[in-house]
Coordinates of C-alpha atoms in Angstrom, one line a residue:
M1 CA -0.1 -0.1 0.0
E2 CA 3.1 2.2 0.4
R3 CA 3.8 2.5 -3.1
G4 CA 0.4 4.1 -4.2
R5 CA -1.6 6.8 -2.9
Q6 CA -4.4 5.6 -0.5
L7 CA -7.5 6.5 -1.9
L8 CA -10.5 5.6 0.3
E9 CA -11.6 3.7 3.3
L10 CA -15.0 3.2 3.6
G11 CA -17.8 1.0 5.4
R12 CA -20.2 -1.0 3.1
G13 CA -23.7 -2.3 4.3
T14 CA -25.1 -5.0 2.3
A15 CA -27.5 -6.2 5.0
R16 CA -30.3 -8.2 2.7
H17 CA -32.3 -10.4 4.8
L18 CA -34.8 -12.1 2.1
S19 CA -37.0 -15.1 2.3
R20 CA -38.0 -18.0 -0.4
E21 CA -41.0 -19.7 -0.6
P22 CA -40.6 -23.6 -1.1
E23 CA -42.9 -26.3 -0.7
V24 CA -41.6 -29.2 0.8
G25 CA -42.6 -32.6 1.7
L26 CA -41.2 -35.4 3.8
L27 CA -42.7 -39.1 4.2
P28 CA -41.0 -41.1 6.6
D29 CA -42.4 -44.4 6.4
A30 CA -43.1 -45.4 9.8
Q31 CA -44.1 -49.0 8.7
D32 CA -40.7 -50.0 7.6
R33 CA -39.3 -51.7 10.6
R34 CA -35.7 -51.9 9.1
G35 CA -35.4 -48.4 10.5
P36 CA -36.7 -44.7 9.6
R37 CA -36.7 -44.2 5.9
G38 CA -37.6 -40.8 4.2
R39 CA -38.9 -39.6 0.9
V40 CA -37.9 -36.1 0.1
H41 CA -38.9 -33.9 -2.5
G42 CA -36.2 -31.1 -3.5
D43 CA -32.5 -31.3 -3.4
R44 CA -30.2 -34.1 -2.6
A45 CA -31.8 -36.1 -0.2
G46 CA -28.5 -37.3 1.3
A47 CA -28.0 -33.6 2.8
H48 CA -30.7 -34.6 5.3
R49 CA -29.4 -37.8 6.6
A50 CA -27.4 -36.4 9.6
V51 CA -30.4 -34.5 10.7
R52 CA -32.7 -37.3 10.7
A53 CA -30.1 -39.7 12.6
S54 CA -29.3 -37.0 15.0
F55 CA -32.8 -36.3 15.9
S56 CA -34.2 -40.0 15.9
G57 CA -30.9 -41.4 17.5
A58 CA -31.1 -44.2 14.7
R59 CA -28.5 -44.6 11.9
H60 CA -29.7 -43.7 8.4
H61 CA -31.3 -46.9 6.6
G62 CA -32.3 -45.2 3.1
A63 CA -34.4 -42.4 1.4
D64 CA -36.2 -42.2 -1.6
E65 CA -35.5 -39.1 -3.8
L66 CA -38.0 -37.5 -5.6
H67 CA -37.2 -34.6 -8.1
R68 CA -39.2 -31.6 -8.0
P69 CA -38.9 -27.8 -8.9
P70 CA -35.9 -26.1 -7.3
G71 CA -36.4 -24.4 -3.7
F72 CA -33.5 -22.1 -4.4
G73 CA -31.5 -23.6 -1.6
R74 CA -34.5 -23.7 1.1
R75 CA -34.6 -27.5 1.0
L76 CA -30.9 -27.4 2.4
L77 CA -32.3 -26.8 6.0
G78 CA -33.5 -29.7 7.9
D79 CA -36.0 -27.8 10.5
F80 CA -39.0 -29.3 8.6
I81 CA -37.5 -32.8 8.6
K82 CA -37.3 -32.6 12.3
Q83 CA -41.1 -31.4 12.5
A84 CA -42.4 -34.3 10.1
L85 CA -40.3 -36.9 12.3
I86 CA -41.9 -35.8 15.4
V87 CA -45.4 -36.1 14.0
A88 CA -44.6 -39.4 12.3
K89 CA -43.4 -41.1 15.4
A90 CA -46.2 -39.8 17.5
V91 CA -48.8 -41.2 15.2
D92 CA -46.9 -44.3 13.7
A93 CA -48.1 -43.2 10.2
P94 CA -46.9 -41.5 7.1
V95 CA -47.3 -37.9 7.3
K96 CA -47.1 -34.9 4.8
L97 CA -45.7 -31.8 5.8
I98 CA -46.4 -28.4 3.6
W99 CA -45.3 -25.1 5.0
S100 CA -47.6 -22.3 4.1
R101 CA -45.8 -19.0 2.5
E102 CA -46.5 -17.2 6.0
E103 CA -44.9 -19.9 8.0
D104 CA -41.8 -20.0 5.8
M105 CA -41.4 -16.1 5.7
T106 CA -41.5 -15.7 9.3
H107 CA -39.4 -19.0 10.1
D108 CA -37.0 -19.2 7.4
A109 CA -33.0 -18.7 7.5
Y110 CA -32.6 -15.1 6.2
R111 CA -29.6 -13.9 4.2
P112 CA -27.0 -12.7 6.6
G113 CA -26.1 -9.0 6.8
M114 CA -22.5 -8.2 6.0
L115 CA -20.2 -5.3 6.7
H116 CA -17.4 -4.5 4.4
E117 CA -14.4 -1.9 4.6
V118 CA -12.2 -1.5 1.5
S119 CA -9.6 0.7 0.8
G120 CA -7.2 0.6 -2.5
A121 CA -4.4 2.4 -4.0
L122 CA -3.4 3.5 -7.7
D123 CA 0.1 3.7 -9.1
P124 CA 1.0 6.9 -10.7
S125 CA -0.5 6.1 -13.9
G126 CA -3.9 5.6 -12.6
K127 CA -3.7 1.9 -12.5
L128 CA -5.0 -0.4 -9.8
L129 CA -2.1 -1.3 -7.6
A130 CA -3.6 -2.7 -4.3
L131 CA -6.9 -3.7 -2.5
R132 CA -7.6 -4.4 1.1
H133 CA -10.9 -6.0 1.8
R134 CA -12.4 -6.6 5.3
V135 CA -15.7 -8.7 5.6
V136 CA -17.7 -9.2 8.8
S137 CA -20.3 -11.7 8.3
P138 CA -22.4 -14.5 9.9
S139 CA -21.4 -18.1 8.7
H140 CA -23.5 -18.6 5.5
M141 CA -23.5 -22.4 6.0
L142 CA -23.1 -23.2 9.4
Y143 CA -26.9 -22.9 10.3
I144 CA -27.6 -25.5 7.4
W145 CA -25.0 -28.2 8.0
P146 CA -23.8 -28.0 11.4
R147 CA -20.1 -28.5 12.1
G148 CA -18.8 -32.2 11.7
S149 CA -22.1 -33.2 9.6
F150 CA -20.3 -33.4 6.4
P151 CA -16.7 -34.0 6.6
D152 CA -16.3 -33.6 2.7
L153 CA -17.7 -30.3 3.0
K154 CA -15.8 -29.0 5.9
D155 CA -14.7 -25.8 3.9
W156 CA -18.4 -24.6 4.3
T157 CA -19.3 -26.1 7.5
E158 CA -16.1 -25.5 9.6
P159 CA -15.5 -22.1 8.6
V160 CA -12.9 -21.7 11.7
A161 CA -11.2 -25.0 11.7
P162 CA -7.8 -25.6 9.8
P163 CA -7.1 -25.6 7.1
A164 CA -9.6 -22.8 6.3
Q165 CA -9.5 -20.0 9.0
Y166 CA -12.3 -18.1 7.4
D167 CA -15.8 -18.8 6.1
T168 CA -15.0 -19.7 2.4
M169 CA -18.5 -18.5 1.4
A170 CA -18.4 -15.3 3.3
V171 CA -15.4 -14.3 0.7
E172 CA -16.5 -15.7 -2.5
G173 CA -15.7 -13.5 -5.5
L174 CA -13.1 -11.8 -3.5
L175 CA -10.1 -14.5 -3.4
A176 CA -10.7 -15.1 -7.1
M177 CA -11.7 -11.8 -8.8
P178 CA -11.0 -11.4 -12.7
Y179 CA -8.6 -8.4 -11.9
E180 CA -4.7 -8.8 -11.9
V181 CA -4.0 -6.9 -8.6
P182 CA -0.3 -7.3 -7.6
N183 CA -1.1 -6.8 -3.8
Q184 CA -4.2 -7.9 -2.0
L185 CA -5.3 -8.4 1.6
I186 CA -8.6 -9.9 2.2
S187 CA -10.1 -10.9 5.7
Q188 CA -12.9 -12.0 7.2
H189 CA -14.6 -12.3 10.7
S190 CA -17.4 -14.6 11.5
L191 CA -20.0 -13.0 13.5
A192 CA -22.5 -15.0 15.7
L193 CA -26.3 -14.1 15.5
D194 CA -29.3 -15.5 17.2
I195 CA -31.2 -14.7 14.0
P196 CA -30.8 -18.0 11.7
V197 CA -29.0 -17.1 8.4
S198 CA -28.2 -18.6 5.3
V199 CA -27.4 -18.3 1.7
W200 CA -29.5 -16.4 -1.0
R201 CA -29.5 -16.9 -4.3
T202 CA -25.6 -15.7 -5.4
T203 CA -24.5 -17.2 -2.0
G204 CA -21.6 -14.8 -1.2
H205 CA -20.8 -13.9 -4.6
G206 CA -23.9 -11.3 -4.5
P207 CA -23.1 -9.1 -1.5
N208 CA -19.3 -9.2 -2.4
N209 CA -19.6 -8.1 -6.0
F210 CA -21.9 -5.2 -5.1
V211 CA -19.1 -4.0 -2.6
L212 CA -16.1 -5.0 -4.9
E213 CA -17.6 -3.4 -8.4
S214 CA -18.8 -0.4 -6.3
F215 CA -15.6 0.2 -5.5
I216 CA -13.8 -0.5 -8.6
D217 CA -16.2 2.3 -10.0
E218 CA -15.1 4.8 -7.1
L219 CA -11.5 4.2 -8.0
A220 CA -12.1 4.6 -11.8
A221 CA -14.0 8.1 -10.9
D222 CA -11.1 9.2 -9.0
A223 CA -8.6 8.4 -11.4
G224 CA -10.8 10.1 -14.1
A225 CA -11.2 7.3 -16.0
D226 CA -14.0 5.6 -18.1
A227 CA -15.6 2.8 -16.0
F228 CA -14.9 0.4 -18.8
A229 CA -11.5 1.6 -19.5
F230 CA -10.5 1.4 -16.0
R231 CA -11.9 -2.3 -15.6
R232 CA -10.0 -3.1 -18.9
A233 CA -6.5 -1.9 -17.4
A234 CA -7.2 -3.9 -14.7
L235 CA -8.1 -6.9 -16.2
G236 CA -4.6 -6.9 -17.7
R237 CA -3.9 -10.4 -19.5
N238 CA -7.1 -11.9 -18.6
A239 CA -8.0 -12.6 -22.2
R240 CA -11.4 -14.4 -21.4
A241 CA -12.6 -11.5 -19.2
L242 CA -11.5 -9.0 -21.7
R243 CA -13.4 -10.3 -24.4
L244 CA -16.4 -10.4 -22.0
L245 CA -16.0 -6.9 -21.0
D246 CA -15.9 -5.7 -24.8
T247 CA -19.0 -7.6 -25.8
L248 CA -20.8 -6.2 -23.0
A249 CA -19.7 -2.5 -24.2
E250 CA -20.8 -3.5 -27.8
K251 CA -24.2 -4.7 -26.5
A252 CA -25.0 -1.9 -24.2
D253 CA -23.9 0.7 -26.6
W254 CA -21.4 1.7 -23.9
S255 CA -19.6 4.2 -26.5
R256 CA -22.8 6.1 -27.2
R257 CA -23.2 8.8 -24.9
A258 CA -26.1 8.6 -22.9
P259 CA -28.9 11.0 -22.6
A260 CA -28.8 13.7 -19.8
D261 CA -31.5 12.3 -17.9
I262 CA -30.2 8.4 -17.9
G263 CA -27.4 7.0 -15.9
R264 CA -25.5 3.9 -17.3
G265 CA -23.4 1.8 -15.0
G266 CA -21.8 -1.6 -15.2
A267 CA -20.3 -4.4 -13.2
L268 CA -18.0 -7.8 -13.8
A269 CA -18.3 -10.9 -11.8
A270 CA -16.3 -14.3 -11.9
A271 CA -18.7 -16.6 -10.1
F272 CA -19.8 -20.3 -10.4
G273 CA -17.2 -21.3 -13.0
G274 CA -18.5 -18.3 -15.2
L275 CA -18.2 -14.7 -16.0
I276 CA -20.7 -12.3 -16.3
G277 CA -21.0 -8.6 -17.1
C278 CA -24.1 -6.5 -16.6
A279 CA -25.2 -2.8 -17.8
A280 CA -27.7 -1.2 -16.4
E281 CA -29.5 2.2 -17.7
L282 CA -31.9 4.3 -15.3
R283 CA -33.5 7.5 -14.5
V284 CA -34.5 9.2 -11.4
S285 CA -37.5 10.9 -10.4
G286 CA -37.4 12.4 -6.9
S287 CA -36.6 9.3 -4.8
E288 CA -37.7 6.9 -7.2
I289 CA -35.3 4.8 -9.2
H290 CA -36.8 3.7 -12.8
I291 CA -34.9 0.9 -14.5
Q292 CA -35.0 1.4 -18.2
R293 CA -32.8 -1.4 -19.4
I294 CA -30.7 -4.3 -18.4
V295 CA -28.1 -5.9 -20.7
E296 CA -26.2 -9.0 -19.6
V297 CA -23.3 -10.9 -21.1
V298 CA -22.4 -14.4 -20.0
D299 CA -19.3 -16.7 -20.7
C300 CA -20.1 -20.2 -19.0
G301 CA -18.2 -22.3 -21.6
R302 CA -20.3 -23.9 -24.1
T303 CA -23.8 -23.1 -23.9
L304 CA -25.5 -26.4 -24.1
D305 CA -29.2 -25.1 -23.9
P306 CA -29.3 -21.5 -24.9
G307 CA -32.9 -21.6 -24.0
I308 CA -32.6 -22.8 -20.4
A309 CA -29.6 -20.6 -19.8
S310 CA -31.0 -17.5 -21.2
S311 CA -34.1 -18.1 -18.7
N312 CA -31.9 -18.6 -16.0
I313 CA -30.0 -15.5 -16.4
A314 CA -33.2 -13.2 -17.2
G315 CA -34.8 -14.5 -14.5
G316 CA -32.0 -14.1 -11.9
I317 CA -32.1 -10.2 -13.2
V318 CA -35.5 -9.9 -11.8
W319 CA -34.5 -11.7 -8.8
G320 CA -31.6 -9.5 -8.3
L321 CA -33.7 -6.3 -8.6
S322 CA -36.2 -7.4 -6.2
G323 CA -33.4 -8.1 -3.8
M324 CA -32.8 -4.3 -4.2
R325 CA -36.3 -3.2 -3.2
T326 CA -37.2 -4.7 0.0
A327 CA -35.6 -6.5 3.0
M328 CA -37.0 -8.3 6.2
R329 CA -37.8 -6.3 9.2
F330 CA -37.3 -7.5 12.5
D331 CA -39.7 -6.3 15.6
N332 CA -38.3 -7.7 19.1
G333 CA -36.6 -10.5 17.5
R334 CA -39.5 -11.9 15.2
A335 CA -39.9 -11.4 11.5
A336 CA -42.3 -8.5 10.7
Y337 CA -43.6 -9.6 7.5
S338 CA -45.3 -12.6 6.7
N339 CA -46.5 -12.4 3.0
F340 CA -45.7 -10.1 -0.1
D341 CA -47.9 -7.1 1.4
G342 CA -45.0 -6.1 3.3
F343 CA -42.1 -8.0 1.5
E344 CA -42.8 -7.0 -2.2
P345 CA -41.0 -8.3 -4.8
L346 CA -40.8 -6.7 -8.3
H347 CA -44.2 -7.7 -10.3
L348 CA -44.0 -9.1 -13.9
W349 CA -45.7 -6.3 -15.1
E350 CA -43.1 -3.8 -14.1
T351 CA -39.9 -5.8 -15.0
P352 CA -37.9 -3.8 -17.1
A353 CA -36.5 -4.6 -20.9
S354 CA -33.7 -6.9 -20.4
E355 CA -31.2 -8.5 -23.1
V356 CA -28.9 -11.8 -22.4
H357 CA -26.2 -12.4 -24.6
F358 CA -23.7 -15.7 -24.4
V359 CA -20.0 -15.4 -25.3
Q360 CA -19.0 -19.0 -26.3
S361 CA -15.5 -20.4 -25.0
D362 CA -13.4 -23.3 -24.4
A363 CA -13.5 -22.8 -20.7
P364 CA -15.1 -25.4 -18.4
L365 CA -18.9 -25.5 -18.2
G366 CA -19.9 -22.9 -15.6
G367 CA -23.4 -22.6 -13.9
T368 CA -25.9 -20.2 -15.0
G369 CA -28.7 -20.8 -12.1
E370 CA -27.2 -18.4 -9.7
L371 CA -25.2 -16.2 -11.8
G372 CA -27.7 -13.8 -13.2
P373 CA -28.1 -11.5 -10.2
V374 CA -24.6 -11.5 -9.1
P375 CA -23.5 -8.1 -10.8
V376 CA -27.0 -6.4 -10.9
H377 CA -26.7 -4.6 -7.8
A378 CA -23.3 -3.0 -8.4
A379 CA -24.5 -2.3 -12.0
V380 CA -27.6 -0.3 -10.6
G381 CA -25.7 1.3 -8.0
N382 CA -23.0 2.6 -10.4
A383 CA -25.5 3.8 -12.8
L384 CA -27.2 5.9 -10.2
F385 CA -23.7 7.4 -9.4
A386 CA -23.1 8.3 -12.7
L387 CA -26.5 10.2 -13.2
T388 CA -26.6 11.7 -9.8
G389 CA -23.0 11.6 -8.0
K390 CA -24.6 9.8 -5.3
R391 CA -23.2 6.5 -3.9
V392 CA -25.4 3.6 -2.6
R393 CA -23.3 2.1 0.1
A394 CA -26.2 0.0 2.0
L395 CA -28.8 -2.3 0.4
P396 CA -31.8 -2.4 0.0
L397 CA -32.3 0.9 -1.6
S398 CA -34.6 2.2 0.9
R399 CA -31.6 2.6 3.5
S400 CA -30.3 5.2 1.0
G401 CA -33.6 6.9 0.7
Y402 CA -34.7 5.4 -2.7
S403 CA -37.3 3.1 -3.9
L404 CA -36.9 0.9 -7.0
H405 CA -39.1 0.9 -10.0
A406 CA -39.0 -0.6 -13.4
D407 CA -40.1 0.6 -16.7
R408 CA -41.7 -2.1 -18.6
A409 CA -40.7 -2.2 -22.3

């Protein structure tokens, strides 16, 4: 840090507590005298073995896995399994358990709030020389998979045990960023909370990308450089990321001067084995932010099914925008919202115009299911700065005095 000039040392709040709406069924077969068995709808049945065994005191004897639509991670939690086992053992008969939306929203595991402090330095030519990033966050995975449950996943479930001296998910996207930064220091402190927390779609990549890409934009502004030109220089010899950034600039008409009432911002992310770039256009009316257009470019290797991949990314855009709009509130330790009247996501009729483009490459296949929302928050925040000169340092946007709207194309 001494070779460059220190620019900024700022706190970033990314506290977003969001719920999901799964429907889960568990059918323990009480007539099977070999021991308890389960029939699980959702994610891998094996993820629930430890919960069943620890609760019932019996070793795992088997489970029948039924494939159902995704639950965005909610089915990883074992709370509903315990409930079903209590009832099944009491009545000695198969049971079916379904949580209502109200039950799930008030008893979910919420996305952990995170506090960031980030500082950086530029060399005399204005090129990125150093980054220091400190993260304070509860564990993303400890509530789902208690310590010792799955030895092959101890990087997630044992965040303070050797060899991992940090919660790997809490620093996702920071240890393997696309930029070539000669000097980096990433640190993380795990914080214990009484409120159950877990992953939201994007896992740790989403909140960390919001902070990182917002800060990259601040560095570019301080250097007096175009936001994409600054990123291009910071990418160095990363040919894959450079190609994606150039494609994003082309598809988003970055070289075209935006109208005076339109703000345009961008963000990059390396996540889930892929690369993604996002450009957002918006206008502001008082405290209302109106999203005009979202463009995302994705490199996930070969796109095996363009239709499904595009739907994943497009849905992720809407998911990401909804996450900027609202948050769960707690009154005296209890969730205050039980339905969408209080926790309001983006409606279908107000989703903005969006474009999804793919860059084909020889890179190994990457995921698209959680990739789409990752750069959305930073792109919108950077577009707001480009238009108003004001930075968003906390989410949801209401914490900065804004409300989010989208202008349907």
